CSV table of C-alpha atoms in Angstrom, one decimal:
chain,number,residue,atom,x,y,z
R,1,MET,CA,200.2,34.7,98.9
R,2,GLU,CA,199.9,33.9,102.6
R,3,ASP,CA,198.5,37.4,103.3
R,4,TYR,CA,195.9,36.9,100.6
R,5,MET,CA,194.7,33.6,102.2
R,6,LYS,CA,194.6,35.1,105.6
R,7,ARG,CA,192.4,38.0,104.4
R,8,THR,CA,189.9,35.7,102.6
R,9,ALA,CA,189.8,33.4,105.6
R,10,LEU,CA,189.1,36.3,107.9
R,11,THR,CA,186.4,37.7,105.7
R,12,LEU,CA,184.7,34.3,105.6
R,13,VAL,CA,184.8,33.9,109.3
R,14,VAL,CA,183.4,37.4,109.9
R,15,TRP,CA,180.6,36.9,107.4
R,16,THR,CA,179.7,33.4,108.8
R,17,MET,CA,179.4,34.9,112.3
R,18,VAL,CA,177.0,37.5,110.9
R,19,LEU,CA,175.0,34.8,109.2
R,20,ILE,CA,174.8,32.5,112.3
R,21,GLY,CA,173.2,35.3,114.3
R,22,LEU,CA,172.4,34.7,117.9
R,23,GLY,CA,169.6,32.2,117.5
R,24,LEU,CA,167.5,33.5,120.4
R,25,PRO,CA,165.2,31.1,122.1
R,26,ALA,CA,161.5,31.7,121.7
R,27,TYR,CA,160.8,32.3,125.4
R,28,VAL,CA,163.2,35.3,125.3
R,29,ALA,CA,161.0,37.0,122.7
R,30,ALA,CA,157.9,36.0,124.6
R,31,GLN,CA,158.9,38.2,127.6
R,32,ASP,CA,158.1,41.4,125.6
R,33,GLN,CA,155.4,41.8,123.0
R,34,GLU,CA,156.8,45.0,121.5
R,35,VAL,CA,157.4,44.0,117.9
R,36,ILE,CA,160.2,45.7,116.1
R,37,ALA,CA,160.3,43.7,112.8
R,38,THR,CA,158.5,40.8,111.0
R,39,VAL,CA,160.0,38.3,108.6
R,40,ASN,CA,157.3,36.5,106.5
R,41,GLY,CA,154.9,37.2,109.4
R,42,GLU,CA,157.3,35.9,112.1
R,43,GLU,CA,157.9,38.6,114.7
R,44,ILE,CA,161.1,39.9,116.2
R,45,TYR,CA,160.7,41.5,119.6
R,46,GLN,CA,162.4,44.3,121.4
R,47,SER,CA,163.2,41.9,124.2
R,48,GLU,CA,165.5,40.0,121.8
R,49,ILE,CA,167.5,43.2,121.2
R,50,ASP,CA,167.7,43.9,124.9
R,51,PHE,CA,168.9,40.4,125.6
R,52,ILE,CA,171.7,40.6,123.0
R,53,MET,CA,172.7,44.1,124.3
R,54,GLU,CA,172.8,43.0,127.9
R,55,THR,CA,174.3,39.5,127.4
R,56,PHE,CA,176.8,40.1,124.6
R,57,VAL,CA,177.4,43.7,123.7
R,58,MET,CA,177.6,45.6,127.0
R,59,PRO,CA,180.0,43.1,128.7
R,60,GLN,CA,182.4,43.8,125.8
R,61,VAL,CA,181.9,47.5,126.1
R,62,GLN,CA,182.5,47.4,129.9
R,63,ALA,CA,185.6,45.2,129.4
R,64,GLN,CA,187.2,47.8,127.2
R,65,ASN,CA,185.9,50.9,129.0
R,66,PRO,CA,184.9,50.1,132.6
R,67,ASN,CA,182.1,52.3,134.0
R,68,GLN,CA,181.5,53.9,130.7
R,69,GLU,CA,178.1,53.9,129.0
R,70,LEU,CA,177.7,53.4,125.3
R,71,PRO,CA,176.8,56.8,123.6
R,72,GLU,CA,173.2,56.9,122.5
R,73,ALA,CA,174.1,57.3,118.8
R,74,GLN,CA,176.4,54.3,118.9
R,75,LYS,CA,173.8,52.3,120.9
R,76,GLN,CA,171.2,53.0,118.2
R,77,GLN,CA,173.6,51.9,115.5
R,78,VAL,CA,174.4,48.7,117.3
R,79,GLU,CA,170.7,48.0,117.8
R,80,GLN,CA,170.1,48.5,114.1
R,81,ASN,CA,172.9,46.1,113.2
R,82,ILE,CA,171.4,43.6,115.6
R,83,ILE,CA,168.0,43.9,114.0
R,84,ASN,CA,169.5,43.4,110.6
R,85,GLN,CA,171.3,40.3,111.8
R,86,LEU,CA,168.2,38.9,113.4
R,87,VAL,CA,166.2,39.5,110.2
R,88,THR,CA,168.9,37.5,108.3
R,89,GLN,CA,168.8,34.8,111.0
R,90,LYS,CA,165.0,34.5,110.7
R,91,VAL,CA,165.2,34.2,107.0
R,92,LEU,CA,167.8,31.5,107.2
R,93,LEU,CA,166.0,29.5,109.9
R,94,GLN,CA,162.8,29.7,107.9
R,95,LYS,CA,164.6,28.4,104.8
R,96,ALA,CA,166.1,25.6,106.9
R,97,ALA,CA,162.7,24.6,108.2
R,98,GLU,CA,161.3,24.6,104.7
R,99,LEU,CA,164.1,22.2,103.6
R,100,GLY,CA,163.8,20.0,106.7
R,101,ILE,CA,167.4,20.8,107.9
R,102,THR,CA,168.0,20.3,111.6
R,103,ALA,CA,170.9,20.1,114.0
R,104,ASP,CA,172.4,16.8,115.1
R,105,GLU,CA,171.6,16.4,118.8
R,106,ALA,CA,174.9,14.6,119.6
R,107,GLN,CA,176.8,17.5,118.1
R,108,VAL,CA,174.7,20.0,120.0
R,109,ASP,CA,175.5,18.1,123.2
R,110,GLN,CA,179.2,18.1,122.4
R,111,ARG,CA,179.3,21.8,121.7
R,112,MET,CA,177.3,22.5,124.9
R,113,GLU,CA,179.9,20.7,127.0
R,114,ALA,CA,182.8,22.6,125.3
R,115,ILE,CA,181.1,26.0,125.8
R,116,LYS,CA,180.1,25.3,129.4
R,117,ALA,CA,183.7,24.3,130.2
R,118,GLN,CA,184.9,27.7,129.1
R,119,GLN,CA,182.2,30.1,130.2
R,120,THR,CA,180.3,31.2,133.3
R,121,ASP,CA,176.7,30.3,133.8
R,122,ASP,CA,175.4,33.7,132.5
R,123,ILE,CA,173.1,31.9,130.0
R,124,PRO,CA,170.6,29.3,131.2
R,125,GLU,CA,171.3,25.8,129.9
R,126,ASP,CA,168.1,25.4,127.9
R,127,GLN,CA,168.6,28.8,126.4
R,128,LEU,CA,172.2,28.0,125.5
R,129,ARG,CA,171.1,24.8,123.9
R,130,GLU,CA,168.7,26.6,121.6
R,131,LEU,CA,171.4,29.1,120.7
R,132,ILE,CA,173.7,26.3,119.7
R,133,ALA,CA,171.1,24.4,117.8
R,134,ASN,CA,170.1,27.4,115.8
R,135,GLU,CA,173.7,28.1,114.9
R,136,MET,CA,174.2,24.6,113.7
R,137,VAL,CA,171.0,24.6,111.7
R,138,ILE,CA,172.2,27.7,109.8
R,139,GLN,CA,175.7,26.2,109.3
R,140,ASN,CA,174.1,23.0,107.9
R,141,LEU,CA,171.9,25.1,105.6
R,142,ILE,CA,174.7,27.1,104.2
R,143,GLN,CA,176.8,24.0,103.8
R,144,GLN,CA,174.1,22.1,101.9
R,145,GLU,CA,172.8,25.0,99.8
R,146,VAL,CA,176.0,26.8,98.9
R,147,ILE,CA,179.3,25.4,100.1
R,148,ASP,CA,178.9,21.8,98.9
R,149,ASN,CA,178.3,23.1,95.4
R,150,LEU,CA,181.4,25.1,95.1
R,151,THR,CA,184.8,24.1,93.6
R,152,ILE,CA,187.9,25.7,92.3
R,153,SER,CA,189.3,24.2,89.1
R,154,ASP,CA,193.0,24.0,88.3
R,155,GLU,CA,192.3,26.4,85.4
R,156,GLU,CA,190.8,29.0,87.8
R,157,ALA,CA,193.9,28.7,90.0
R,158,GLN,CA,196.2,28.9,87.1
R,159,GLN,CA,194.4,32.1,85.9
R,160,TYR,CA,194.8,33.7,89.3
R,161,TYR,CA,198.5,32.7,89.4
R,162,ASP,CA,199.1,34.2,86.0
R,163,GLU,CA,197.3,37.5,86.8
R,164,GLN,CA,198.8,38.1,90.2
R,165,PRO,CA,202.5,37.1,89.8
R,166,GLU,CA,203.7,39.4,92.5
R,167,GLN,CA,201.8,37.4,95.1
R,168,PHE,CA,204.0,34.4,94.4
R,169,ASN,CA,207.4,36.0,94.8
R,170,GLU,CA,209.3,34.7,97.8
R,171,PRO,CA,212.2,36.9,99.0
R,172,GLU,CA,215.7,35.8,99.9
R,173,GLN,CA,215.7,33.9,103.2
R,174,VAL,CA,218.2,32.4,105.6
R,175,GLN,CA,217.8,29.7,108.2
R,176,ALA,CA,219.8,30.5,111.3
R,177,SER,CA,220.4,29.4,114.8
R,178,HIS,CA,221.6,31.6,117.6
R,179,ILE,CA,222.8,31.7,121.2
R,180,LEU,CA,221.7,34.6,123.3
R,181,ILE,CA,223.0,35.9,126.5
R,182,LYS,CA,220.6,38.6,127.6
R,183,VAL,CA,221.5,42.1,128.7
R,184,ALA,CA,218.8,44.2,130.3
R,185,PRO,CA,218.4,47.8,129.0
R,186,ASP,CA,219.2,49.1,132.5
R,187,ALA,CA,222.0,46.7,133.1
R,188,THR,CA,225.0,47.9,135.1
R,189,GLN,CA,228.5,47.9,133.5
R,190,GLU,CA,229.4,45.0,135.7
R,191,GLU,CA,226.4,43.0,134.4
R,192,LYS,CA,227.3,43.8,130.8
R,193,ASP,CA,230.9,42.7,131.4
R,194,THR,CA,229.7,39.4,133.0
R,195,ALA,CA,227.4,38.7,130.0
R,196,LYS,CA,230.2,39.5,127.6
R,197,GLU,CA,232.6,37.2,129.3
R,198,LYS,CA,230.0,34.4,129.2
R,199,ILE,CA,229.2,34.8,125.5
R,200,ASP,CA,233.0,34.9,124.7
R,201,GLU,CA,233.4,31.6,126.5
R,202,VAL,CA,230.5,30.1,124.5
R,203,LEU,CA,231.9,31.5,121.3
R,204,ALA,CA,235.3,29.8,122.0
R,205,LYS,CA,233.5,26.5,122.5
R,206,ALA,CA,231.7,26.9,119.2
R,207,GLN,CA,234.8,27.8,117.3
R,208,GLU,CA,236.6,24.8,118.7
R,209,GLY,CA,233.9,22.6,117.1
R,210,GLU,CA,231.5,21.8,119.9
R,211,ASP,CA,228.0,21.2,118.6
R,212,PHE,CA,226.2,24.5,118.2
R,213,GLY,CA,222.8,23.2,118.9
R,214,GLU,CA,223.9,21.6,122.1
R,215,LEU,CA,225.6,24.8,123.2
R,216,ALA,CA,222.4,26.7,122.5
R,217,LYS,CA,220.4,24.3,124.6
R,218,GLU,CA,222.9,24.6,127.5
R,219,TYR,CA,223.6,28.3,127.4
R,220,SER,CA,221.1,30.3,125.3
R,221,GLU,CA,218.7,32.5,127.3
R,222,GLY,CA,216.4,33.0,124.3
R,223,PRO,CA,213.1,31.1,123.7
R,224,SER,CA,214.7,29.1,120.8
R,225,GLY,CA,217.3,27.7,123.1
R,226,ALA,CA,215.3,24.5,123.7
R,227,GLN,CA,215.2,23.9,119.9
R,228,GLY,CA,219.0,24.2,119.7
R,229,GLY,CA,218.7,27.9,118.9
R,230,ASP,CA,216.9,27.3,115.5
R,231,LEU,CA,215.0,30.3,114.3
R,232,GLY,CA,213.8,28.7,111.0
R,233,PHE,CA,213.9,30.6,107.7
R,234,PHE,CA,213.3,34.3,107.8
R,235,PRO,CA,213.5,37.1,105.2
R,236,ARG,CA,215.0,40.5,105.6
R,237,GLY,CA,212.9,42.8,107.9
R,238,SER,CA,212.1,40.0,110.4
R,239,MET,CA,214.9,40.5,112.8
R,240,VAL,CA,216.5,43.6,114.4
R,241,GLN,CA,219.0,45.2,112.1
R,242,PRO,CA,222.3,44.3,113.6
R,243,PHE,CA,221.3,40.6,113.8
R,244,GLU,CA,219.8,40.6,110.3
R,245,ASP,CA,222.9,42.3,108.8
R,246,VAL,CA,225.2,39.6,110.2
R,247,ALA,CA,222.9,36.7,109.4
R,248,PHE,CA,222.6,37.6,105.8
R,249,SER,CA,226.3,38.1,105.4
R,250,LEU,CA,227.3,34.6,106.6
R,251,ASP,CA,227.9,31.6,104.5
R,252,ILE,CA,226.1,28.3,105.2
R,253,GLY,CA,227.8,26.7,108.2
R,254,GLU,CA,229.6,29.9,109.2
R,255,ILE,CA,229.5,31.1,112.8
R,256,SER,CA,229.6,34.8,113.6
R,257,ASP,CA,231.6,36.8,116.1
R,258,VAL,CA,229.6,38.2,119.0
R,259,VAL,CA,226.7,40.5,117.9
R,260,LEU,CA,225.2,43.1,120.2
R,261,THR,CA,221.5,44.0,119.9
R,262,GLN,CA,218.9,45.5,122.2
R,263,PHE,CA,218.3,42.0,123.6
R,264,GLY,CA,221.9,41.2,124.5
R,265,TYR,CA,224.8,39.3,123.0
R,266,HIS,CA,224.3,36.8,120.2
R,267,ILE,CA,226.3,34.2,118.3
R,268,ILE,CA,224.7,33.3,115.0
R,269,LYS,CA,225.1,30.3,112.8
R,270,VAL,CA,223.6,30.1,109.3
R,271,THR,CA,222.4,26.6,108.5
R,272,ASP,CA,220.7,27.2,105.1
R,273,LYS,CA,219.9,29.8,102.5
R,274,GLN,CA,217.2,30.3,100.0
R,275,ALA,CA,217.6,32.7,97.1
R,276,GLU,CA,214.7,35.0,96.0
R,277,ARG,CA,212.4,33.0,93.8
R,278,LYS,CA,209.0,32.7,92.3
R,279,ILE,CA,207.0,29.9,93.8
R,280,PRO,CA,206.1,27.4,91.0
R,281,PHE,CA,202.5,26.9,90.2
R,282,GLU,CA,202.5,23.2,91.2
R,283,GLU,CA,203.9,24.1,94.6
R,284,ALA,CA,201.4,26.9,95.2
R,285,LYS,CA,198.4,25.2,93.6
R,286,GLU,CA,196.7,23.5,96.5
R,287,ARG,CA,197.0,26.4,99.0
R,288,LEU,CA,195.9,28.8,96.2
R,289,LYS,CA,192.8,26.7,95.5
R,290,GLN,CA,192.0,26.7,99.2
R,291,GLY,CA,192.3,30.5,99.3
R,292,LEU,CA,190.2,31.0,96.2
R,293,LEU,CA,187.6,28.6,97.5
R,294,GLN,CA,187.3,30.6,100.7
R,295,GLN,CA,186.9,33.8,98.6
R,296,LYS,CA,184.3,32.2,96.4
R,297,THR,CA,182.4,30.9,99.4
R,298,ASN,CA,182.3,34.3,100.9
R,299,GLN,CA,181.0,35.9,97.8
R,300,GLU,CA,178.4,33.1,97.0
R,301,VAL,CA,177.1,32.9,100.5
R,302,GLN,CA,176.6,36.7,100.6
R,303,THR,CA,174.8,36.7,97.3
R,304,TRP,CA,172.6,33.8,98.2
R,305,VAL,CA,171.6,35.3,101.6
R,306,GLU,CA,170.8,38.6,99.9
R,307,GLN,CA,168.6,36.8,97.4
R,308,LEU,CA,166.7,35.0,100.3
R,309,ARG,CA,166.2,38.4,102.0
R,310,GLU,CA,164.9,39.9,98.7
R,311,GLU,CA,162.4,37.0,98.4
R,312,ALA,CA,161.2,37.4,102.0
R,313,THR,CA,158.5,39.8,103.2
R,314,ILE,CA,160.4,41.9,105.7
R,315,GLU,CA,158.9,44.8,107.7
R,316,ILE,CA,161.0,46.8,110.2
R,317,MET,CA,159.0,49.1,112.4
R,318,GLU,CA,160.0,52.8,112.7
């Protein structure tokens, strides 16, 4: 179930990024009168493509492969994708203008400050402002025309739950805490012996009844030490095999002997167990409805944008 929600959320984010486009300011286009496309008579210029390539695309290419040029075939494909996105952006901005949808200036200011705090000054401030405003206009348009009209009923959620039962199976899990004394892969025998002596001393304290969580805070060298060694619930396959085998063999409240893994020496205490189960519908319902709404939003936005493009007069120059 969680994987399904992540997939739909990611799809929505990616599609929204495509829809937002780059909202290029008018004066960028005015620098070059070579027209590469028109949308309902509004022109898109080669300078807009060049700006996107130089400002957004090439820095990413250089970051991944310094001193390497983008192959010509790839460059042409990227430029075609940019043209397609700019066409979509023009269609959406024109629709927003028709409906009188604008960006809230206070929100633009707030977003400007947040971006300026994180980025360099590669983009002039007035240009950045128009980029942000166009993005917000498109977001407001999509919200008003599509998202605000979408809901998922309990019946739709129940139908999905009934048709995809395997997505709601939750495997056996244990909740465990541990104390780790690290042993480096290249540790000398003396270092291994020292670590073993230390873990044995801690084990003796635990077996004598000292509080396991406090011992973990004092002695554990793992990242969970500050939380008393608590690892939360985990299913099989989440931990290295020797650790997992012991953890799933213990009863609640039972403390293990010393366990050796690639990380070092552990003492494990199981604090709770949860048997394999099917998540009840009422428990899954709200998260399921959120996931289905994200999926429906993705589908409906895509369909709506495609319809707007079909209604527009679009010409792309060869």
